Coordinates of C-alpha atoms in Angstrom, one line a residue:
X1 CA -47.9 78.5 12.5
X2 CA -48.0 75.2 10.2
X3 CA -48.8 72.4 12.4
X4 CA -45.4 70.8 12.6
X5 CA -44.1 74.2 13.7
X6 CA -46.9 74.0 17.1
X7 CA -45.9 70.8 17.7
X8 CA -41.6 71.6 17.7
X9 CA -43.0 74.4 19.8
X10 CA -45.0 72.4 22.5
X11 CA -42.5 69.4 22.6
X12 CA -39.3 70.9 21.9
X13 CA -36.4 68.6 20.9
X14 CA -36.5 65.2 23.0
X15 CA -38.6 63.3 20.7
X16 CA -36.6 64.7 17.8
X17 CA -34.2 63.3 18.9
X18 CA -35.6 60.1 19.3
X19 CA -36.7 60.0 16.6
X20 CA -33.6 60.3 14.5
X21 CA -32.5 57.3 16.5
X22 CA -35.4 55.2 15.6
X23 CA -34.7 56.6 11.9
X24 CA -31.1 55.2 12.0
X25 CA -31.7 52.1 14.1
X26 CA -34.2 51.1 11.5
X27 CA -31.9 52.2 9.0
X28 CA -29.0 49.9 10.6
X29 CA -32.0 47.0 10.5
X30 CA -32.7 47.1 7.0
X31 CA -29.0 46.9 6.0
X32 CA -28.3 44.5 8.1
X33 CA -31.1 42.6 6.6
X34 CA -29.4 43.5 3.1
X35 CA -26.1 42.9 3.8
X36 CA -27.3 38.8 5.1
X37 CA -29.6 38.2 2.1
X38 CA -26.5 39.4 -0.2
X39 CA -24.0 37.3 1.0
X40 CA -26.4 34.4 1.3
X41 CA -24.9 31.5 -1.2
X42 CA -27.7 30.9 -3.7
X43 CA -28.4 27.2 -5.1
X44 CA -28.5 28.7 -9.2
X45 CA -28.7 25.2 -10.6
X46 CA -29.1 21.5 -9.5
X47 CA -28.0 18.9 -12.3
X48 CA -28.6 14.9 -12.0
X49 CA -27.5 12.1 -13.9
X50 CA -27.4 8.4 -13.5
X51 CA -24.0 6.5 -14.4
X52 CA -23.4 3.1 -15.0
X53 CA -21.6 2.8 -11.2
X54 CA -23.3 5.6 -9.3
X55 CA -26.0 9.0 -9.7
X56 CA -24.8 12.0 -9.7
X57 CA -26.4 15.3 -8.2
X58 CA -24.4 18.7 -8.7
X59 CA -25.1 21.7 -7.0
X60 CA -24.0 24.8 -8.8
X61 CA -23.4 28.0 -6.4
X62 CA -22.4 31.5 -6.8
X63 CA -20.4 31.1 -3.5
X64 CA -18.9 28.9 -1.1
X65 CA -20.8 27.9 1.7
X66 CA -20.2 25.1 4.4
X67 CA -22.2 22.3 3.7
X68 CA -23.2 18.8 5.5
X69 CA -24.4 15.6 4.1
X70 CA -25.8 12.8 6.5
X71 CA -28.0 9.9 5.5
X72 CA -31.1 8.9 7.1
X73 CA -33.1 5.8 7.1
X74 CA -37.1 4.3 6.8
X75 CA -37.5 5.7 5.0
X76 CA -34.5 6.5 2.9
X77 CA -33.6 9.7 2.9
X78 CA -30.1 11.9 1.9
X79 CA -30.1 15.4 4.0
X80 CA -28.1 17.9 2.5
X81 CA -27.3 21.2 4.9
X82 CA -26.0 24.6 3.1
X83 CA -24.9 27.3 5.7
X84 CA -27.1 30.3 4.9
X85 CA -28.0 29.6 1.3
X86 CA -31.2 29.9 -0.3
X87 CA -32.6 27.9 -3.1
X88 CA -33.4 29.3 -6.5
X89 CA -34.2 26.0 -7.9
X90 CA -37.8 24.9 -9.1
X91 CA -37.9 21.1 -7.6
X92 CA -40.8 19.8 -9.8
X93 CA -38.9 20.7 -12.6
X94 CA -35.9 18.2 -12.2
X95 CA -35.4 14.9 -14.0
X96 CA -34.7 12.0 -11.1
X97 CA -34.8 9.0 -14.2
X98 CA -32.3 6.2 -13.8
X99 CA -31.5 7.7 -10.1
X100 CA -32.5 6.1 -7.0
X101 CA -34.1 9.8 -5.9
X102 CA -37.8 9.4 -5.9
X103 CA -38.2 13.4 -5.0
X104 CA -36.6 16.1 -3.4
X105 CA -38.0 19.1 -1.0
X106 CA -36.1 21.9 0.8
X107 CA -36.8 24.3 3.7
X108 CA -35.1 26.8 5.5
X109 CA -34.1 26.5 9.1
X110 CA -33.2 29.2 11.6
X111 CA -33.8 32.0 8.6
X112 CA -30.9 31.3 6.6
X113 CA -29.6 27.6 6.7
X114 CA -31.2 25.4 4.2
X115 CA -31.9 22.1 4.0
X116 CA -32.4 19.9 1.0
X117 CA -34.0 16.0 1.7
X118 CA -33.3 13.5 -1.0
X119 CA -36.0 11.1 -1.0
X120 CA -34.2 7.4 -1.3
X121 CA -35.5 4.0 -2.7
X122 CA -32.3 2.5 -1.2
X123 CA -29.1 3.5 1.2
X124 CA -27.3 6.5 -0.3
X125 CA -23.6 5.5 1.2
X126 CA -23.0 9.3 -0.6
X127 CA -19.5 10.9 -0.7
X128 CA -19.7 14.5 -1.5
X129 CA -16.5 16.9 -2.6
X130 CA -16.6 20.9 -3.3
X131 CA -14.7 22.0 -6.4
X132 CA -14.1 25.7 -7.1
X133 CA -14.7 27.6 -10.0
X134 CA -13.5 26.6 -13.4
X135 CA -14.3 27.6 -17.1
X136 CA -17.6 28.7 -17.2
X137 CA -18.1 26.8 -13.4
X138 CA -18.6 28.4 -10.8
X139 CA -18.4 26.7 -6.9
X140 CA -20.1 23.9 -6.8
X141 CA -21.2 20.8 -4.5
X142 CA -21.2 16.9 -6.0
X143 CA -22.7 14.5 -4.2
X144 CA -22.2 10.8 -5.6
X145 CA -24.5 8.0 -4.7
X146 CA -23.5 4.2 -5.7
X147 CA -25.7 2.1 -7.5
X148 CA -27.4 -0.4 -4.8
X149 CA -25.5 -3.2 -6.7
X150 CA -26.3 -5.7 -3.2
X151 CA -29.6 -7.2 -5.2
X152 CA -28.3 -7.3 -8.3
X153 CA -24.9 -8.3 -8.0
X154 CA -26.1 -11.0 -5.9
X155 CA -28.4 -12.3 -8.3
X156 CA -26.3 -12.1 -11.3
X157 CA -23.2 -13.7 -9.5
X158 CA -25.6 -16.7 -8.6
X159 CA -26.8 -17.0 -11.7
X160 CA -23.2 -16.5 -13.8
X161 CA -21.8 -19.1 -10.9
X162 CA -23.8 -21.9 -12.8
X163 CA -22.0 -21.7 -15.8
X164 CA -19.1 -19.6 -15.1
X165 CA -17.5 -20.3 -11.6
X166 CA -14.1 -19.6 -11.6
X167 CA -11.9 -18.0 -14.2
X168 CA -8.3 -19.4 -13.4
X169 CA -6.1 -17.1 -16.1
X170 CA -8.5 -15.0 -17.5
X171 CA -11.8 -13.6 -17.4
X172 CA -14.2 -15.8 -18.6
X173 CA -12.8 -19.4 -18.5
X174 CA -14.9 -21.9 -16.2
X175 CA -12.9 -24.4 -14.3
X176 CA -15.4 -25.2 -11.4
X177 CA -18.7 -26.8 -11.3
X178 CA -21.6 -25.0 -9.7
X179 CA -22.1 -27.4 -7.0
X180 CA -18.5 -25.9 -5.6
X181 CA -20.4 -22.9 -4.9
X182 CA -22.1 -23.7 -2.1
X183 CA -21.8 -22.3 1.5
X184 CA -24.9 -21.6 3.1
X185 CA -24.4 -18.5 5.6
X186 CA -21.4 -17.3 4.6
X187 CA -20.8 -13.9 3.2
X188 CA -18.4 -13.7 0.0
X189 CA -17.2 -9.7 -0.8
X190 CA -17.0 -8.2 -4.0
X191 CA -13.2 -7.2 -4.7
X192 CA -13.5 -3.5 -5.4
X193 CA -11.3 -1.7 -7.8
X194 CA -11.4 2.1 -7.7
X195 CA -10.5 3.8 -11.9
X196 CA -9.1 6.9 -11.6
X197 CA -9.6 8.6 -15.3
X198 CA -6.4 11.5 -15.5
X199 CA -6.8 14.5 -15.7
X200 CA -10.3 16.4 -16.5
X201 CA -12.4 19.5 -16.4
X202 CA -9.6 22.4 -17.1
X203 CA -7.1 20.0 -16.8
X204 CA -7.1 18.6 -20.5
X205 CA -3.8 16.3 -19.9
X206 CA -1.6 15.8 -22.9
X207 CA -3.1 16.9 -26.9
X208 CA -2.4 14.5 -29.5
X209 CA -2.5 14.8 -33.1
X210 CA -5.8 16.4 -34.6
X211 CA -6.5 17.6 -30.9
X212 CA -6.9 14.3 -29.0
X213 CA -7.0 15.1 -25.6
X214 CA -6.1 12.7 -22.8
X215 CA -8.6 13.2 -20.8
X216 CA -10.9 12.6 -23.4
X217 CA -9.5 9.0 -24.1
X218 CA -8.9 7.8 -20.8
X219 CA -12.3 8.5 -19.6
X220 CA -13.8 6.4 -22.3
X221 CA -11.3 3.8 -21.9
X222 CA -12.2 3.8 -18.1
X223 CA -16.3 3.6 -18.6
X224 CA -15.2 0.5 -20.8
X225 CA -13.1 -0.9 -17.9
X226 CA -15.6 -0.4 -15.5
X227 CA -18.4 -2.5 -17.3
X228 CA -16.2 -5.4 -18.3
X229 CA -15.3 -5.8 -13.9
X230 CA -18.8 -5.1 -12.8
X231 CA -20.0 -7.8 -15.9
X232 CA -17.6 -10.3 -13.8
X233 CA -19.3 -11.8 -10.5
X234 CA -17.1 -10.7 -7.6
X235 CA -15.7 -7.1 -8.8
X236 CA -17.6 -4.2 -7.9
X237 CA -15.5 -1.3 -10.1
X238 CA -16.1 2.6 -8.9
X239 CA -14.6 5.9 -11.3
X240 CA -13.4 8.5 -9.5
X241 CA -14.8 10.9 -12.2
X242 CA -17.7 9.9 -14.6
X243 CA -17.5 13.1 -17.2
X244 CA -15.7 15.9 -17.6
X245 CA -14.5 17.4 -14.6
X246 CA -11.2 18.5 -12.6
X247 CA -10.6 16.4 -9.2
X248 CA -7.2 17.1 -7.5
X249 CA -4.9 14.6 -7.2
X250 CA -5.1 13.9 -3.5
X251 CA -9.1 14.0 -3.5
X252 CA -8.6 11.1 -6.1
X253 CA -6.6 8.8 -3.2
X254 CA -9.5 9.8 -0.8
X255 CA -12.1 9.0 -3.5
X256 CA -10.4 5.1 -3.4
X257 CA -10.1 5.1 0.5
X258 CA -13.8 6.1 1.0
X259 CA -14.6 2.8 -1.5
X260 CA -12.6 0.6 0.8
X261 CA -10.5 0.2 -2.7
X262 CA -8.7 -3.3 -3.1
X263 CA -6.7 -1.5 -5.7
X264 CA -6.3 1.5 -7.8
X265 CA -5.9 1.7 -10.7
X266 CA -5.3 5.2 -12.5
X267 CA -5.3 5.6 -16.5
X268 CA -3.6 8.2 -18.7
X269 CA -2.1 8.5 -22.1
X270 CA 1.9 9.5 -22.0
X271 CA 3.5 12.3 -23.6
X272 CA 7.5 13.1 -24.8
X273 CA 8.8 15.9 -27.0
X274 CA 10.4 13.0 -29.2
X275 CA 7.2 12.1 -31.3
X276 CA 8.6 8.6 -32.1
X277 CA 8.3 7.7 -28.3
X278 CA 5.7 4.8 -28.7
X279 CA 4.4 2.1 -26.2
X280 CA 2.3 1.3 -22.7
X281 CA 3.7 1.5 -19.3
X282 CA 3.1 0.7 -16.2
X283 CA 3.9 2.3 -12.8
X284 CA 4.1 1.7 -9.2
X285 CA 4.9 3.8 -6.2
X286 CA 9.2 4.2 -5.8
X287 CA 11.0 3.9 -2.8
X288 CA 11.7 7.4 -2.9
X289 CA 8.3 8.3 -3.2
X290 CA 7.1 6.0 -0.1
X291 CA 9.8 7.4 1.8
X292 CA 8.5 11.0 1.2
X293 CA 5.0 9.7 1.4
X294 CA 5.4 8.1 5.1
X295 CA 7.0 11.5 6.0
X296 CA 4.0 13.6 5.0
X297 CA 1.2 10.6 6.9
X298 CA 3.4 11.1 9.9
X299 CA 3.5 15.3 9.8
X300 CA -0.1 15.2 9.5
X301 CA -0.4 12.6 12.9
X302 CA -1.2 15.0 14.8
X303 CA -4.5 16.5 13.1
X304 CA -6.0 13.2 12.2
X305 CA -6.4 10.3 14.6
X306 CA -7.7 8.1 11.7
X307 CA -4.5 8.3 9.0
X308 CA -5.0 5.5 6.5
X309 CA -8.2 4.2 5.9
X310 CA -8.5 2.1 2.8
X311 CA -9.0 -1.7 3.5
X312 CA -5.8 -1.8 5.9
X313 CA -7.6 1.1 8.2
X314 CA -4.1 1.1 10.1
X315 CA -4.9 3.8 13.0
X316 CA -2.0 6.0 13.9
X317 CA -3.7 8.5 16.7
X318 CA -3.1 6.0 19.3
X319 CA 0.5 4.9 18.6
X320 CA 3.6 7.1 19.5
X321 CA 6.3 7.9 17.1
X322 CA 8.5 5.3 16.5
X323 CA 5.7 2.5 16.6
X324 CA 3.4 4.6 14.0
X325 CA 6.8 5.5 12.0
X326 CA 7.2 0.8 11.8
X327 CA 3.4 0.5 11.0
X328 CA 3.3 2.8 8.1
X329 CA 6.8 1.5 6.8
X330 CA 5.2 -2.3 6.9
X331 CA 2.1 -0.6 5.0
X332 CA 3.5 1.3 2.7
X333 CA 5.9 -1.8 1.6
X334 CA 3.4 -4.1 1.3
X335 CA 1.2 -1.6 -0.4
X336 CA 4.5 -1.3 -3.2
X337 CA 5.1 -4.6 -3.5
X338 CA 1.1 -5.7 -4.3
X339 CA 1.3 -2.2 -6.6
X340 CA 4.1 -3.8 -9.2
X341 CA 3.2 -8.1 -8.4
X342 CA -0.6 -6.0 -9.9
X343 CA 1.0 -4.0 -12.5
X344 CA 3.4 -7.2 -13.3
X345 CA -0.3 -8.6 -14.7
X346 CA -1.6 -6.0 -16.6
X347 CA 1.7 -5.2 -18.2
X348 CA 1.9 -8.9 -19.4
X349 CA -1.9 -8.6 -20.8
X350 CA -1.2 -5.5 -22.7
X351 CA 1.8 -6.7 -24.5
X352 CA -0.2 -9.6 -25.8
X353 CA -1.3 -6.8 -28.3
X354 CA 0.4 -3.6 -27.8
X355 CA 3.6 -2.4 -27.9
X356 CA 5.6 -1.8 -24.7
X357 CA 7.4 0.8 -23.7
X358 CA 9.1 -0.3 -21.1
X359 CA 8.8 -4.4 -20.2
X360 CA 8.9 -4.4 -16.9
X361 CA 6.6 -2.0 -14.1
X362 CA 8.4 1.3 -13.7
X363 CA 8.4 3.1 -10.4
X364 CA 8.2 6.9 -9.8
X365 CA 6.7 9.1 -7.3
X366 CA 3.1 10.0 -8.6
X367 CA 0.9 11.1 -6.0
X368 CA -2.0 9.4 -6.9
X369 CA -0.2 6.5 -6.5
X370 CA 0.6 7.2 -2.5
X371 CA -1.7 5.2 -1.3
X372 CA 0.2 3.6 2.1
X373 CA -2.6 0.6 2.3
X374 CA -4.3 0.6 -1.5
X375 CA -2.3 -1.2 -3.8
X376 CA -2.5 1.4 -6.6
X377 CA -1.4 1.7 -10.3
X378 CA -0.5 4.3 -13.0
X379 CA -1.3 2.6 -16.5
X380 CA 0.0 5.0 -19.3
X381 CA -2.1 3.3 -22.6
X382 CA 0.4 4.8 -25.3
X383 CA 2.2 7.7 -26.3
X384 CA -0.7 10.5 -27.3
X385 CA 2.3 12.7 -28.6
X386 CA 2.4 9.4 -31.0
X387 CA 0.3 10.5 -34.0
X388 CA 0.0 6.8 -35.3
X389 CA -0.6 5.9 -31.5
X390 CA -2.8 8.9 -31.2
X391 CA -5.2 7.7 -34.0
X392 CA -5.2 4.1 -32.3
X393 CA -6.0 5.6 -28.9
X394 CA -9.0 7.5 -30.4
X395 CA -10.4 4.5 -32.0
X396 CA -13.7 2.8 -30.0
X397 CA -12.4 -0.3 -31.2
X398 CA -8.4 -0.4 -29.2
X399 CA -10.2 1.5 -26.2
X400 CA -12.0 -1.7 -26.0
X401 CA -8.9 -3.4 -26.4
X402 CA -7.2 -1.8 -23.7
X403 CA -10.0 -2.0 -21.3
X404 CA -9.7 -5.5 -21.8
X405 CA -6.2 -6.1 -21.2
X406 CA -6.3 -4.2 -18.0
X407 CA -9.3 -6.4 -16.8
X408 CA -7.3 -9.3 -17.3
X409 CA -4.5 -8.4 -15.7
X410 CA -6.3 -7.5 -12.4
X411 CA -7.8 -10.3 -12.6
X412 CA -5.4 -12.4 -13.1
X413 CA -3.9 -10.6 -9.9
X414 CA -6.4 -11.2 -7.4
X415 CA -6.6 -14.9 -8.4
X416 CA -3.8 -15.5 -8.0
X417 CA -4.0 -13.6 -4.6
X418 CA -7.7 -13.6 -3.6
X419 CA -8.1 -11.2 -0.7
X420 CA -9.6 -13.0 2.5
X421 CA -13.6 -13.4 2.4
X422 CA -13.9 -12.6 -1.3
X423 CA -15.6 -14.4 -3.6
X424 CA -12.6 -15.3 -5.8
X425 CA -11.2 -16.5 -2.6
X426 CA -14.0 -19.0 -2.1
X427 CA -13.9 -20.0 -5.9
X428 CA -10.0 -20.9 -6.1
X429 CA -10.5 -23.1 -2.8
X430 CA -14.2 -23.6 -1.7
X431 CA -13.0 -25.9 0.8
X432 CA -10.0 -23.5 2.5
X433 CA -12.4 -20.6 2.3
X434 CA -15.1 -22.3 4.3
X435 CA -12.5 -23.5 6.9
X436 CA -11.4 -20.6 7.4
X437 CA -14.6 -18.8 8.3
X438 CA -15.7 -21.6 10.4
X439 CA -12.0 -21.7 12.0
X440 CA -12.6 -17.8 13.0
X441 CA -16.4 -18.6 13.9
X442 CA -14.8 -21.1 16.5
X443 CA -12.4 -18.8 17.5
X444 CA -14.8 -16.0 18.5
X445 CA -16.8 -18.8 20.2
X446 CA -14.2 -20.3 21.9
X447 CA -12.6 -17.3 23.1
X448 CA -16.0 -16.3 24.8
X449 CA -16.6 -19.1 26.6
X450 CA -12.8 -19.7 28.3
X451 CA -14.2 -17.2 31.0
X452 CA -17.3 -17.8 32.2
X453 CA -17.3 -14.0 33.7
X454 CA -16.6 -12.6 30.7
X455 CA -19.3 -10.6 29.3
X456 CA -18.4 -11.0 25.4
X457 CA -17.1 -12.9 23.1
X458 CA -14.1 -12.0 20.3
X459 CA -13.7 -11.6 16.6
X460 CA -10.4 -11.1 14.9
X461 CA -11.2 -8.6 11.8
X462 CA -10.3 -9.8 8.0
X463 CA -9.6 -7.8 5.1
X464 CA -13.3 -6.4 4.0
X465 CA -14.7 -6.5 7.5
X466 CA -16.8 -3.1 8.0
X467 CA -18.2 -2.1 11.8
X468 CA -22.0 -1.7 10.2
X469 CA -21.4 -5.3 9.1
X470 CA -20.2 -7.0 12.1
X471 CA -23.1 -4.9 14.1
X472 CA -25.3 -6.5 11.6
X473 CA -24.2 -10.3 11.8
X474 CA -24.1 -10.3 15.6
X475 CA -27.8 -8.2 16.0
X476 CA -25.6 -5.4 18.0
X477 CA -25.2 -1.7 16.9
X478 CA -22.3 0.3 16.0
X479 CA -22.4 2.4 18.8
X480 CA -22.4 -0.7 21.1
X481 CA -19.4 -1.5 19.3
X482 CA -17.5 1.1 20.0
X483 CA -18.5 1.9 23.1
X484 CA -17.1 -1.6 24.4
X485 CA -14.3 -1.3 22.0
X486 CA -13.3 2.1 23.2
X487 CA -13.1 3.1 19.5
X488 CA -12.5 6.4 18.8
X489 CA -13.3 5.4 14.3
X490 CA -15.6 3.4 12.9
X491 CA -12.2 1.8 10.8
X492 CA -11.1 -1.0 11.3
X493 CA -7.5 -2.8 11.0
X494 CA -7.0 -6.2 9.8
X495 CA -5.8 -8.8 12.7
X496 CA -7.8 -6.2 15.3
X497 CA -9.4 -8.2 18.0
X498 CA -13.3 -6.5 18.9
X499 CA -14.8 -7.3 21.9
X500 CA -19.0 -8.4 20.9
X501 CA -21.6 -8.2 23.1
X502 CA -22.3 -11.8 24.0
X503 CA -25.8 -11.1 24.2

């Protein structure tokens, strides 16, 4: 009898039997353990560039995963979170020039999350969007970090305010000395305009003659706008795309609303089946489109407390029905009627070199023009369909052109309607600008001392006024904000009274 045989015969079939559970329960382990790793997102590839406005990191997945992005501080640091995802990525081998990332590490927390730490030489203020897979993309995660233009701008718009104060009809022309510039302790925002090049990524827009693509031409044509406003002291310009790649429409709008956008301002090329059709246009939001618009905010009430955000930061999830249904209506006009006095400008500066096809702003219901507090623009260049337009729109040279013309209509714009606290503000009337601040300095003061029991003082928010500032300039924390201020948002809404801590 073989020894396995003596021992069946002295121990019978119990431990058989347990066995052959310990078999399949380790069995059960392993693909478990298997199944896990398999569906576990992998990190394939992580590329990083540095644009003129902003760096930006792409992380190229086989699969979706959820991800967080949160920002920590001394030192700078951007955390990025993948729900269970591993990392096939060699760190040391990535290329961090022109970027503000110093290094980058990951680890992986409770077995399967990971965790990737962007190490910062300034604040990230990072937006990040998922796109799915296109072409030879897969899913992927891009996180975009602005420029820390504070420094910079500051010195460059000091240094430019010498010689080239104020530009009164154009970019560039000085009417105001440099003495004028003066107001110790008072802040002066950059007016931000948010460019929205069309289409992109599998989206190639309309093909011109010899293959000209739209997107192509528009993007360039954007870069070019965005240097000529962040040359000028007081404009801080943002793209919502940099290079080739597909954003949907309404992530476009959110793009401008998480950059606080002044305006928008979104470039394409036109198109007709009639090749002869020739000329720039310009569009605005339509009433019928607004109408729809406010309908679609209002439907979505319910799943957002927080519905327009922008520079307005109008808050709907505390108002009923027919009050939110007035507010938006009031935004959404106003919004319209800044959108074509804007595109009134630019229309007026293009045609002091291009043809026109249409010589006045048109209206029509784009959507990425539904913005109900962001003044926002469609600026068709030309006719691509055009093949003697075509040719001029794929020329370095009328890019430039166009660029131009756009930059002096916004411009012109804002000066002639300098949002509150801006620099352009202070440059048309030094003297209105810095009785005004004082006036509201007062005002807070005043209102904190008429009862001796309160236990703060007021501030009555302006157009550019952020929570993390205010915490800042009164040596008080956002969370001590909004505690007081029973705020549910950090946004804001002009003409909003806060409570400050009066200590």
């Amino acid at each position: 009898m073989s020894p396995f045989n003596r021992h069946a015969g002295r121990v019978k079939h119990g431990p058989g039997r347990m066995s052959n559970r310990c078999l399949i329960i380790l069995f059960s382990f392993i693909l478990a353990a298997t199944s896990a790793s398999a569906s576990a997102a992998e990190v394939e590839n992580i590329r990083i560039w540095a644009g003129s406005s902003a760096s930006r990191i792409v992380l190229d997945l086989d699969s979706s995963t959820v991800h967080n992005v949160f920002e920590l501080q001394k030192p700078n640091r951007l955390v990025i979170d993948l729900a269970n995802a591993r990392l096939k990525v060699d760190p040391d081998k990535l290329d961090f020039s022109g970027t503000p990332i110093s290094s980058l590490r990951s680890a992986v927390r409770s077995n399967k999350d990971l965790r990737i730490v962007l190490e910062l030489n300034h604040t990230a203020n990072a937006r990040s969007f998922v796109l799915g897979p296109e072409g030879e993309f897969g899913h992927r995660l891009v996180i975009d970090i602005p420029r820390d233009a504070g420094a910079e701008k500051t010195a460059t718009r000091e240094s430019r305010a010498q010689t080239t104060v104020a530009r009164q009809g154009g970019l560039g022309q000085s009417s105001t000395t440099a003495a004028a510039l003066e107001a110790p302790g008072l802040e002066k925002r950059d007016i931000v305009v948010v460019i929205d090049p069309g289409h992109g990524g599998k989206d190639p827009g309309a093909i011109g003659a010899r293959n000209v693509r739209e997107k192509d031409v528009v993007l360039k044509i954007s870069r070019e706008l965005q240097r000529l406003l962040n040359d000028q002291p007081g404009y801080t310009a943002q793209l919502t795309r940099s290079d080739d790649t597909f954003i949907p429409l309404r992530t476009r709008t959110e793009i401008a609303r998480k950059y606080n956008a002044d305006i928008l301002i979104s470039v394409h090329a036109d198109a007709f089946n009639d090749r002869r059709a020739h000329g720039a246009s310009v569009y605005a939001l339509s009433k019928s489109g607004a109408t729809s618009e406010t309908a679609r905010w209002l439907a979505a009430k319910e799943n957002s407390s927080d519905l327009i955000g922008g520079t307005g930061s109008v808050t709907l999830g505390d108002k009923d029905a027919v009050l939110a249904s007035v507010l938006l209506d009031l935004s959404m006009t106003a919004s319209m009627k800044a959108s074509v006095h804007a595109g009134g400008n630019i229309l007026k500066s293009l045609g002091s070199f291009a043809k026109l096809h249409k010589r006045s702003v048109e209206q029509a219901g784009f959507v990425v023009l539904k913005n109900p507090d962001i003044p926002s623009l469609l600026v068709e260049t030309g006719f691509i369909s055009n093949p003697a337009e075509s040719g001029r729109l794929n020329t370095p040279a009328y890019q430039q052109k166009i660029a131009a013309a756009i930059a002096k209509g916004v411009h012109d714009y804002f000066w002639s309607t300098p949002p509150p606290g801006s620099l352009l503000a202070y440059q048309k009337n030094p003297a209105a600008f810095i009785a005004a601040e004082r006036a509201r300095e007062t005002e807070s003061l005043v209102s904190g001392r008429s009862d001796r029991a309160a236990v703060s003082i007021t501030r009555t928010i302006r157009q550019g006024d952020t929570l993390s500032r205010i915490a800042v300039e009164t040596n008080s924390s956002i969370e001590e904000l909004m505690r007081l201020n029973k705020l549910n948002s950090s946004r804001l809404l002009v003409g909003q009274v806060l409570q400050i801590p009066s200590s």
